[in-house]
Coordinates of C-alpha atoms and ligand atoms in Angstrom, one line a residue:
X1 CA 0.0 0.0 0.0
X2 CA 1.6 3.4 -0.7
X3 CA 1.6 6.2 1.7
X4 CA 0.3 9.7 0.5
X5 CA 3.1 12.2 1.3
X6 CA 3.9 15.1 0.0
X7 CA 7.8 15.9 -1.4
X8 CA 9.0 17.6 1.7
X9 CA 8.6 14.5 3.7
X10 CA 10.1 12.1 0.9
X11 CA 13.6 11.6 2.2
X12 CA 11.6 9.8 5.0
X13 CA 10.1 7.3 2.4
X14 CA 13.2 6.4 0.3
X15 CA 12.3 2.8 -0.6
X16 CA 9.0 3.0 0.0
X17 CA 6.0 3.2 -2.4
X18 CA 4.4 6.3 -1.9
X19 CA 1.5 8.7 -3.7
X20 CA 2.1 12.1 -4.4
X21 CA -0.8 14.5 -5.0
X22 CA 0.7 17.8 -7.5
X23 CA 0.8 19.3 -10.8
X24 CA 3.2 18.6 -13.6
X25 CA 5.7 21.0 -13.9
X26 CA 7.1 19.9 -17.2
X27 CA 7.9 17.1 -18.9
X28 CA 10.3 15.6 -21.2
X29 CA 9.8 13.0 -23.6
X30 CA 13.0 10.3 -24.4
X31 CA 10.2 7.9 -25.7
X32 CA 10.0 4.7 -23.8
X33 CA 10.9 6.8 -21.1
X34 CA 8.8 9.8 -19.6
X35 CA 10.1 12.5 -17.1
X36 CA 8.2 14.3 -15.4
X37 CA 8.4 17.0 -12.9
X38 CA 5.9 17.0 -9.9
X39 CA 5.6 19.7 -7.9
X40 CA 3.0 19.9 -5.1
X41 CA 3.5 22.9 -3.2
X42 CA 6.1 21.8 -0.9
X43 CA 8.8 20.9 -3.6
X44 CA 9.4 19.5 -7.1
X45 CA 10.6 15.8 -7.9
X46 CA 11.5 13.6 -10.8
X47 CA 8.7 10.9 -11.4
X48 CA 10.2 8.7 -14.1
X49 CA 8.0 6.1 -16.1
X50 CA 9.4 3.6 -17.9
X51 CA 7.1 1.9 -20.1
X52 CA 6.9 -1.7 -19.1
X53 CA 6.7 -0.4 -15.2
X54 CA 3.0 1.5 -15.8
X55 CA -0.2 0.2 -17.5
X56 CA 0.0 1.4 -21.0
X57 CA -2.9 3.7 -20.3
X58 CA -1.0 5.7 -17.7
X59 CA 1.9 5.8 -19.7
X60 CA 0.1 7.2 -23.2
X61 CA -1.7 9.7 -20.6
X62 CA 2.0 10.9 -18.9
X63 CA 3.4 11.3 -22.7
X64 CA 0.8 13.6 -23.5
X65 CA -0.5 15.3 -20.4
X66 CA 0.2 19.0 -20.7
X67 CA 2.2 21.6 -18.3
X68 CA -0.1 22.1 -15.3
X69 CA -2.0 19.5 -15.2
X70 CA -3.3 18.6 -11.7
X71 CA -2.4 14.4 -11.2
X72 CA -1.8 12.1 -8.5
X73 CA 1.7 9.9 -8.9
X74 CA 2.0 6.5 -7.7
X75 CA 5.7 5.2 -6.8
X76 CA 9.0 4.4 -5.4
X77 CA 11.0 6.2 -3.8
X78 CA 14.6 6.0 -4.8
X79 CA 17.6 7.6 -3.8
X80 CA 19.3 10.0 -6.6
X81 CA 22.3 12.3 -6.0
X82 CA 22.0 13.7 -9.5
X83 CA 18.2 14.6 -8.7
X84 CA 17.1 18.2 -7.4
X85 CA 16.1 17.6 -3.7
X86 CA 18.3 14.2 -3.7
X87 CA 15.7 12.0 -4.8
X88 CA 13.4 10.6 -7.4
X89 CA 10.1 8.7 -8.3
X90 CA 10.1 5.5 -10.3
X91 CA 6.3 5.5 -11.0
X92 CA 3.9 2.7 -11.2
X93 CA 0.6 4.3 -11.7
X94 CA -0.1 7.9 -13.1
X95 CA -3.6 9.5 -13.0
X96 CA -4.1 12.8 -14.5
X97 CA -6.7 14.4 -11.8
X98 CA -7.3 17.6 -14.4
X99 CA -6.1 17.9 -18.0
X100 CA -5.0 21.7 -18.3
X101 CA -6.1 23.2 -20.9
X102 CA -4.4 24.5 -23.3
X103 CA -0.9 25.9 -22.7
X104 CA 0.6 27.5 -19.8
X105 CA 0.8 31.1 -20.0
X106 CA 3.9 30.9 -17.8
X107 CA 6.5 29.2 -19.4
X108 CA 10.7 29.0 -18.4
X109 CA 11.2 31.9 -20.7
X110 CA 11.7 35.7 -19.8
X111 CA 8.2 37.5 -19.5
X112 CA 7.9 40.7 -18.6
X113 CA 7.1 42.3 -15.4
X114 CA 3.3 43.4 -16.5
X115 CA 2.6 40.3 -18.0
X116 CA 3.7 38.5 -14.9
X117 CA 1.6 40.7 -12.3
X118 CA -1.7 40.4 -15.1
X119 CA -1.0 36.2 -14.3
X120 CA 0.0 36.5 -10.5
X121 CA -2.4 34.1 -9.6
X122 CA -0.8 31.5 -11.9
X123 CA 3.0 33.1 -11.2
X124 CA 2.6 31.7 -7.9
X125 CA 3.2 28.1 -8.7
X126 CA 7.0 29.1 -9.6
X127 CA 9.5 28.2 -7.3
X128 CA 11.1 31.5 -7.0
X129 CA 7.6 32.7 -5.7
X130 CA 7.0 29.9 -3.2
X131 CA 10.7 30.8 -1.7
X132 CA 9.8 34.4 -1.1
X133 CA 6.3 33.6 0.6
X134 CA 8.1 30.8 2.7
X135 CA 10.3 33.6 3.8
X136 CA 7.4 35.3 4.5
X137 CA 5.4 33.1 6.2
X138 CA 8.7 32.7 8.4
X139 CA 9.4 36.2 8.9
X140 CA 5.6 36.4 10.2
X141 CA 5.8 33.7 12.5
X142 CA 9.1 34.8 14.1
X143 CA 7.7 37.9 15.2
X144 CA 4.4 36.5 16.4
X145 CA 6.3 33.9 18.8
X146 CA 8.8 36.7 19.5
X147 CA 6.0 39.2 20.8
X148 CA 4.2 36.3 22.2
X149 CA 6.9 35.3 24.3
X150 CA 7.9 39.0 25.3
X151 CA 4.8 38.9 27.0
X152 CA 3.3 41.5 23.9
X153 CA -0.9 40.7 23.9
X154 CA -2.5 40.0 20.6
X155 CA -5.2 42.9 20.5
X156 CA -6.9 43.2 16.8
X157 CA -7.8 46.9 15.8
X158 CA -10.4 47.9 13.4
X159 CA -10.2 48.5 9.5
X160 CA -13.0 50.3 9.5
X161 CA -12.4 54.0 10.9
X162 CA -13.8 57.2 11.2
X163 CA -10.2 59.1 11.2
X164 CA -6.7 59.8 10.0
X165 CA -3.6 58.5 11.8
X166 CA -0.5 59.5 9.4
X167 CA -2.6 62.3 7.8
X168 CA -5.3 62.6 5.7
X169 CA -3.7 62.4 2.3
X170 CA -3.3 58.7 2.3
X171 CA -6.9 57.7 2.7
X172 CA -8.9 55.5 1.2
X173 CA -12.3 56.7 1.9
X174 CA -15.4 54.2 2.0
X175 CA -19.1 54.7 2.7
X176 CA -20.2 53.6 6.4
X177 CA -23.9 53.4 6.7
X178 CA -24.0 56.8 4.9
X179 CA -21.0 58.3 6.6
X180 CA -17.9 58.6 5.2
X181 CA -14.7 56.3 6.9
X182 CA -11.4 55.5 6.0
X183 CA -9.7 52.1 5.9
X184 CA -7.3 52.1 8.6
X185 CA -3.1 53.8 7.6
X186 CA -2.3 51.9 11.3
X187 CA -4.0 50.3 14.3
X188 CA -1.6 52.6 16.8
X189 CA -4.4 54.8 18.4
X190 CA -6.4 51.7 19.0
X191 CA -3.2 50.4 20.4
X192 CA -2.7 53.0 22.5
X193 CA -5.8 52.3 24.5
X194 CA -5.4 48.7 24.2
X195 CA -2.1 49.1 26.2
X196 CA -3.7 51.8 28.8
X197 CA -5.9 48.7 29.5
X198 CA -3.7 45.8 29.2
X199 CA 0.1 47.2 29.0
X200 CA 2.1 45.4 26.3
X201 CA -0.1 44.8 23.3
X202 CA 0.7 44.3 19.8
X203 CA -2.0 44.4 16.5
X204 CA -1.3 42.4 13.4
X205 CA -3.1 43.1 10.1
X206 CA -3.4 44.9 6.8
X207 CA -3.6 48.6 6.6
X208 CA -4.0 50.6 3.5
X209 CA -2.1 54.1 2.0
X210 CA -3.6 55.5 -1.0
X211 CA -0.1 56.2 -2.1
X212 CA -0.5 58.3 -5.3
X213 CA 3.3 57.4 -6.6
X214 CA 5.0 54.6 -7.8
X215 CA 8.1 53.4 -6.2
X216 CA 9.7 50.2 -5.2
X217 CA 9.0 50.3 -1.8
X218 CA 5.0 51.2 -1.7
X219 CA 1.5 49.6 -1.4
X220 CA -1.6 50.6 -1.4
X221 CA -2.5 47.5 1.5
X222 CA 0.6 46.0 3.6
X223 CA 0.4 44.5 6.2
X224 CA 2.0 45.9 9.9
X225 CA 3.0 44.9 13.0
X226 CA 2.8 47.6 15.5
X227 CA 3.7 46.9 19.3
X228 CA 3.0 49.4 22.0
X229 CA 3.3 49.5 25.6
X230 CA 2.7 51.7 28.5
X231 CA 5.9 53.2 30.6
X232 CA 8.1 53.0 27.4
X233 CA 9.8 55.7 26.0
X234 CA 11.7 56.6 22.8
X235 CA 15.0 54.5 24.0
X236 CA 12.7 51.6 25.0
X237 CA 11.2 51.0 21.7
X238 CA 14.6 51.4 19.9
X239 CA 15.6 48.6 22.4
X240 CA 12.5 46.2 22.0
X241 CA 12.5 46.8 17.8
X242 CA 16.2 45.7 17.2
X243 CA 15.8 42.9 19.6
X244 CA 12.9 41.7 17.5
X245 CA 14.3 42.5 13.9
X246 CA 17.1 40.3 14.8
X247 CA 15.4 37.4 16.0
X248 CA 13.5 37.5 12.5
X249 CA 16.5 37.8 10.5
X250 CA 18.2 35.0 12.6
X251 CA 15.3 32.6 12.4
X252 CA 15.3 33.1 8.3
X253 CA 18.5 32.1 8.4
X254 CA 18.1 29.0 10.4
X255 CA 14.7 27.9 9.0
X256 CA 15.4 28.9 5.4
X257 CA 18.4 28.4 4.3
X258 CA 17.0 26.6 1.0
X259 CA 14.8 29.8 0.1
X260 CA 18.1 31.7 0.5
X261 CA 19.9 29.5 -1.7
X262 CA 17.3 29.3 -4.1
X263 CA 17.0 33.8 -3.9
X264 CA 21.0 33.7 -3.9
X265 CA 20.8 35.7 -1.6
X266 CA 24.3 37.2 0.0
X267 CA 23.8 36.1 3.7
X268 CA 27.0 37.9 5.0
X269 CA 25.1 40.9 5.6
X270 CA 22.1 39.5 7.5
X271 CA 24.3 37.3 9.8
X272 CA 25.8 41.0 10.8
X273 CA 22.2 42.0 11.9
X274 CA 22.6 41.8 15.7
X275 CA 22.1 43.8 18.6
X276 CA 22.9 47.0 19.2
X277 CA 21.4 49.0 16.1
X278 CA 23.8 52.2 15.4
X279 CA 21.9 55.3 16.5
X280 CA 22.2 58.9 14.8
X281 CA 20.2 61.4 15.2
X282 CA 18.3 63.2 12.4
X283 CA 21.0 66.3 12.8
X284 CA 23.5 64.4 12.4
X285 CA 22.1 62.7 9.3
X286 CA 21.6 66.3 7.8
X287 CA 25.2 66.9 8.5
X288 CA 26.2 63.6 6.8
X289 CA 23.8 64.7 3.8
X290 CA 25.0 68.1 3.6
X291 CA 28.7 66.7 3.2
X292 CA 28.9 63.6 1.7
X293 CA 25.3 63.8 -0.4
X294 CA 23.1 66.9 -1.4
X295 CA 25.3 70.1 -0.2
X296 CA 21.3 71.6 -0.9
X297 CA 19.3 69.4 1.7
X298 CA 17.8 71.4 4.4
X299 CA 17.5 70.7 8.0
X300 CA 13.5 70.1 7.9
X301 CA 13.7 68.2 4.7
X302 CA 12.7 64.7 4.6
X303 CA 15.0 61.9 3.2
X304 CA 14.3 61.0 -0.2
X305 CA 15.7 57.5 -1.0
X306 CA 19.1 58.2 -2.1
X307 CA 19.4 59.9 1.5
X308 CA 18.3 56.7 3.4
X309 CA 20.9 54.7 1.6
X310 CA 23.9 57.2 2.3
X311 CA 23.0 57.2 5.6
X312 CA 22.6 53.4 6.1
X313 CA 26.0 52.8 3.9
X314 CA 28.2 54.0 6.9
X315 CA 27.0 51.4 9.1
X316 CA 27.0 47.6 8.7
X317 CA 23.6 46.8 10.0
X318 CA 20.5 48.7 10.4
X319 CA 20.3 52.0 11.6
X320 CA 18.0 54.0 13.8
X321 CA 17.1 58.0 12.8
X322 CA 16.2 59.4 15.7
X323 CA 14.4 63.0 17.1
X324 CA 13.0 63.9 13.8
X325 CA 11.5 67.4 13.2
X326 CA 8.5 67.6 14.7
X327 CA 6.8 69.5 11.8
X328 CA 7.9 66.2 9.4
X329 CA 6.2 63.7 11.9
X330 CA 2.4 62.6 13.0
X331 CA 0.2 64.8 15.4
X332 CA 0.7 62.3 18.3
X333 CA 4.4 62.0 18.7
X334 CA 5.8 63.3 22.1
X335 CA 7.7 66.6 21.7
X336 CA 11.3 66.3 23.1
X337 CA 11.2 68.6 26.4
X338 CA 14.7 70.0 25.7
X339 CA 13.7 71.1 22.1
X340 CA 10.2 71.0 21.0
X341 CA 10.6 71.7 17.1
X342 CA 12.3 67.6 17.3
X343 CA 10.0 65.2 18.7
X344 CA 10.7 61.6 20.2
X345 CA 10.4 59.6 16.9
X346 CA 12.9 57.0 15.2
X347 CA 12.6 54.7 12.1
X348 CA 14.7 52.3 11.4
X349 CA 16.8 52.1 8.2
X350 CA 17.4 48.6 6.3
X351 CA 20.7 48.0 5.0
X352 CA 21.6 47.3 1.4
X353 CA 19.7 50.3 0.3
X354 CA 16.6 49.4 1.5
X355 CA 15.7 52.4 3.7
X356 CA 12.9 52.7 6.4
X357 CA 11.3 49.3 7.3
X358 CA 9.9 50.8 10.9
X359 CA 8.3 54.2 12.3
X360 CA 7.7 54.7 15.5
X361 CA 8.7 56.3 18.9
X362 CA 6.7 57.8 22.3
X363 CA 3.8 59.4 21.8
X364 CA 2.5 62.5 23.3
X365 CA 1.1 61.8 27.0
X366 CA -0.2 65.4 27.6
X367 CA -3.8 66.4 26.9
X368 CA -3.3 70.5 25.9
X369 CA -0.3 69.5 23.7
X370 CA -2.8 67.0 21.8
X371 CA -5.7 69.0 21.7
X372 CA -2.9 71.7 20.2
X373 CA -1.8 69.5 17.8
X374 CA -5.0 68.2 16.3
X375 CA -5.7 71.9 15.7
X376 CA -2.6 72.4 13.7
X377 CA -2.9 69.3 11.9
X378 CA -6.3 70.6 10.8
X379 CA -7.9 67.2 12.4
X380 CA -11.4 67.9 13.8
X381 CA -11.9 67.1 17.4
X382 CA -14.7 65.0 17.7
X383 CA -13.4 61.3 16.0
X384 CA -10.5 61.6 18.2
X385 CA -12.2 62.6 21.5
X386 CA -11.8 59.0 22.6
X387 CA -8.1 59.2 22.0
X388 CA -7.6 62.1 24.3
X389 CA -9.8 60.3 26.9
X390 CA -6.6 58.1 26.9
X391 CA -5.0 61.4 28.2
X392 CA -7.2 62.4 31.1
X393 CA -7.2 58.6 32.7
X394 CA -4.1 57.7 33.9
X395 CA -2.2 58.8 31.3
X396 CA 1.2 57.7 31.3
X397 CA 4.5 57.6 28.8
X398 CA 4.0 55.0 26.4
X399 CA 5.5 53.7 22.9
X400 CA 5.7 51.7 20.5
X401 CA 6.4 51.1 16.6
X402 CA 5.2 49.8 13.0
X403 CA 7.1 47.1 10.7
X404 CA 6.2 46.7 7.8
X405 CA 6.4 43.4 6.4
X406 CA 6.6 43.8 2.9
X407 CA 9.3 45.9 3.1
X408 CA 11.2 43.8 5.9
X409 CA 10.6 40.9 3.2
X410 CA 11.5 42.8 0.4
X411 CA 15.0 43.2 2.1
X412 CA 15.8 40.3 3.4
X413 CA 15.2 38.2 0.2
X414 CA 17.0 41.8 -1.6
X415 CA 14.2 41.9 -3.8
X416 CA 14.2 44.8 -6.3
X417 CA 10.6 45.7 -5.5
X418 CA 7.6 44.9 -2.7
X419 CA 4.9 43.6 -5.3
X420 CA 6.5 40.2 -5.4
X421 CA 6.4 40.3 -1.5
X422 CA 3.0 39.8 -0.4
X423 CA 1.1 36.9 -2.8
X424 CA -1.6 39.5 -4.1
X425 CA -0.2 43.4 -4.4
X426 CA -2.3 46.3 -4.8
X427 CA -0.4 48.8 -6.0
X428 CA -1.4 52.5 -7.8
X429 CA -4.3 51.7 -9.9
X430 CA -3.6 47.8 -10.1
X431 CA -6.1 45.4 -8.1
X432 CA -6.2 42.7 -10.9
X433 CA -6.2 39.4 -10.1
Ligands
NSS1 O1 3.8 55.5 8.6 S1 4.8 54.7 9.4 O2 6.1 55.1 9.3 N1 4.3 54.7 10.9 C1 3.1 54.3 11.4 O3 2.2 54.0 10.6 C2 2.9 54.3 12.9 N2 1.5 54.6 13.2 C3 3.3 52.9 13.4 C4 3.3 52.8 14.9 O4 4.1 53.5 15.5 N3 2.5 52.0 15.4 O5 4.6 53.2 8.8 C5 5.3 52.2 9.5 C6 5.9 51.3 8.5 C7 7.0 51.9 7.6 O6 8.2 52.0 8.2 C8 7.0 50.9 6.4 O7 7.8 49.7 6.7 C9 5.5 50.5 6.3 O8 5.0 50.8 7.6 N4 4.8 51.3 5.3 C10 4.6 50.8 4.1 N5 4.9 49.6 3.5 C11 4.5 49.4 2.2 N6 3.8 50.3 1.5 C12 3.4 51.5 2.1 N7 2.7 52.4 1.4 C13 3.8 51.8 3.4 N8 3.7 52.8 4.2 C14 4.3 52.5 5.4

């Protein structure tokens, strides 16, 4: 009796007859012999058929079964140092489950980027694909056990809202029962009173930027992880966030070293990514600008991306930016007490030219400085009265920060862009498939 397995257990099977449920991958045709290519999500193997091994049904339906065809692969098991993976399948019975139809719009030849994104949902099934969303899925779970473990509680926050959190020129707007709302930028405010009432809280999800220009490194939905606590300050998220960036980029290493392989990826740089993060502040980084970059940048001026990757080019792992102007930054962030026009903010700067993967900082604790701000930021009052509430009940110094995945995937696979980060993008006018 063979065993279902799938390919990533088959090492444990050598020997054995076992059933394999997949799609072909490609063939090739030496006559009496047929090879085949099985993938089924978990890996690709060989399944050869040799005439006189299968019924001469199966074999006239392996010669002419076409690329992508879904079929279920009767065999054994055999040892093969030559083979991809290390082994291969010497089939007895074949059965083609589906017969595609037609040929394969993605075949082993070059196509271009827009024709690629137009077929993303058939894209997926290549292998360079399934390496990045492994990383992914990796990535993802390192940072849930990590905050889990920290003692962070899982708190979901709404997608549904009635207001702005990193300004109101991002927004998507939708219709709420006749109202207008916007899909949530970030879950932080919600955050914010999820740690007044439970202290170290993190939320998990997509959030969506109606980001009107087209760049490498932007989405119109991405998906953040934003951790917040109460009694933390601007050092203390610096300290917490490199902790957990290089617990992610350790566990990738350790749990995907295939992917890697596959993504040749350079791993000499991500093995560097330990703790401590270099810190500079953001007058320094105008200095280093001014004299090494754009003699005309401005202190006030944000970093375009040419600035991010002079800045993260003198250090060998990622670097924090920290005490932004206040004017650059989000209503809520905590003025510094010293010098109000810089506020208590830091992102964090990827390596390898991959700029800012995390904002964050301590946020404003004082009521009048709030109510000040939301004037200034021309927010109206009354969607965020719940949010100052937060400020006249126990308020206390608090933190936290966002990380955004694509971005952190995007970097650690060096991919040239996010769209192949995340298995459906939505980017500037593109929501197809
Ligand atoms: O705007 S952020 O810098 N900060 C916030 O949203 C805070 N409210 C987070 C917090 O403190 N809880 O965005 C945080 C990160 C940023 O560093 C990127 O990695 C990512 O979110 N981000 C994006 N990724 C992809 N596409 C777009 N458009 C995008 N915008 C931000």
């Amino acid at each position: 009796m063979a065993h279902n397995v799938t390919i990533e257990q088959i090492a444990a099977h050598a020997g054995e007859a076992v059933t394999l449920h997949g799609w072909v991958a490609d063939k090739t045709d030496k006559g009496k012999l047929q090879f085949l290519r099985v993938r089924d999500g978990t890996g690709v193997i060989q399944a050869t058929l040799f005439h006189k091994s299968v019924s001469p049904e199966a074999f006239e339906a392996a010669k002419h079964v076409p690329q992508e065809s879904s079929v279920i692969v009767t065999g054994e098991v055999r040892q093969e140092p030559r083979a991809p993976g290390g082994y291969e399948l010497s089939v007895t019975d074949f059965e083609v489950v589906q017969r595609a139809r037609g040929e394969f719009p993605i075949t082993p030849k070059e196509h271009g980027i827009e024709f690629l994104m137009a077929n993303r949902h058939l894209w997926l099934r290549s292998s360079r694909q399934h390496a990045i969303l492994r990383v992914r899925a990796t990535i993802i779970q390192a940072i849930r056990n990590w905050l889990d473990e920290q003692g962070f509680l899982l708190m979901d926050t709404p997608i549904l809202t009635p207001a702005a959190v990193e300004g109101t020129t991002t927004l998507f707007e939708t219709d709420f029962y006749g109202d207008p709302a916007y899909l949530t930028q970030s879950g932080q405010l919600y955050n914010e009173a999820n740690a007044m009432a439970f202290g170290k809280v993190y939320c998990f999800g997509p959030t969506f930027r109606a980001e009107k220009s087209k760049t490498r490194r932007h989405l119109s939905e991405f998906w953040m992880v934003e951790p917040e606590w109460a009694f933390g300050t601007l050092d203390d998220y610096m300290k917490v966030a490199e902790q957990m960036v290089s617990y992610v980029v350790q566990t990738v290493l350790e749990k995907r070293a295939a992917e890697m392989e596959m993504l040749e990826r350079d791993l000499a740089p991500l093995k560097r990514v330990v703790p401590p993060f270099p810190r500079i502040s953001y007058d320094d980084a105008v200095k280093l600008i001014q004299t090494k970059g754009d003699a005309n940048f401005k202190w006030g001026d944000d970093f375009g991306a040419p600035d991010e990757t002079l800045i993260s080019e003198q250090f060998d792992r990622p670097v924090f930016v920290y005490k932004y102007p206040t004017e650059m930054k989000a209503f809520y962030m905590a003025p510094d007490a010293e010098r109000p026009e810089v506020c208590l903010s830091a992102d964090l700067l990827a390596p390898e030219g991959y700029g800012e993967i995390i904002g964050g900082g301590q946020r404003s604790d004082n009521l009048e400085y709030l109510e000040a701000q939301l004037e200034k930021h021309k927010l109206p009052r009354e969607p965020y009265e719940w949010y100052l509430d937060l400020r006249k009940y126990g308020s206390v110094p608090h933190c936290g920060f966002g990380l955004g995945i694509e971005r952190t995937v995007a970097w650690i696979c060096k991919l040239e862009h996010v769209r192949e980060t995340i298995p459906f993008p939505r980017m500037l006018e593109k929501i197809y498939p």
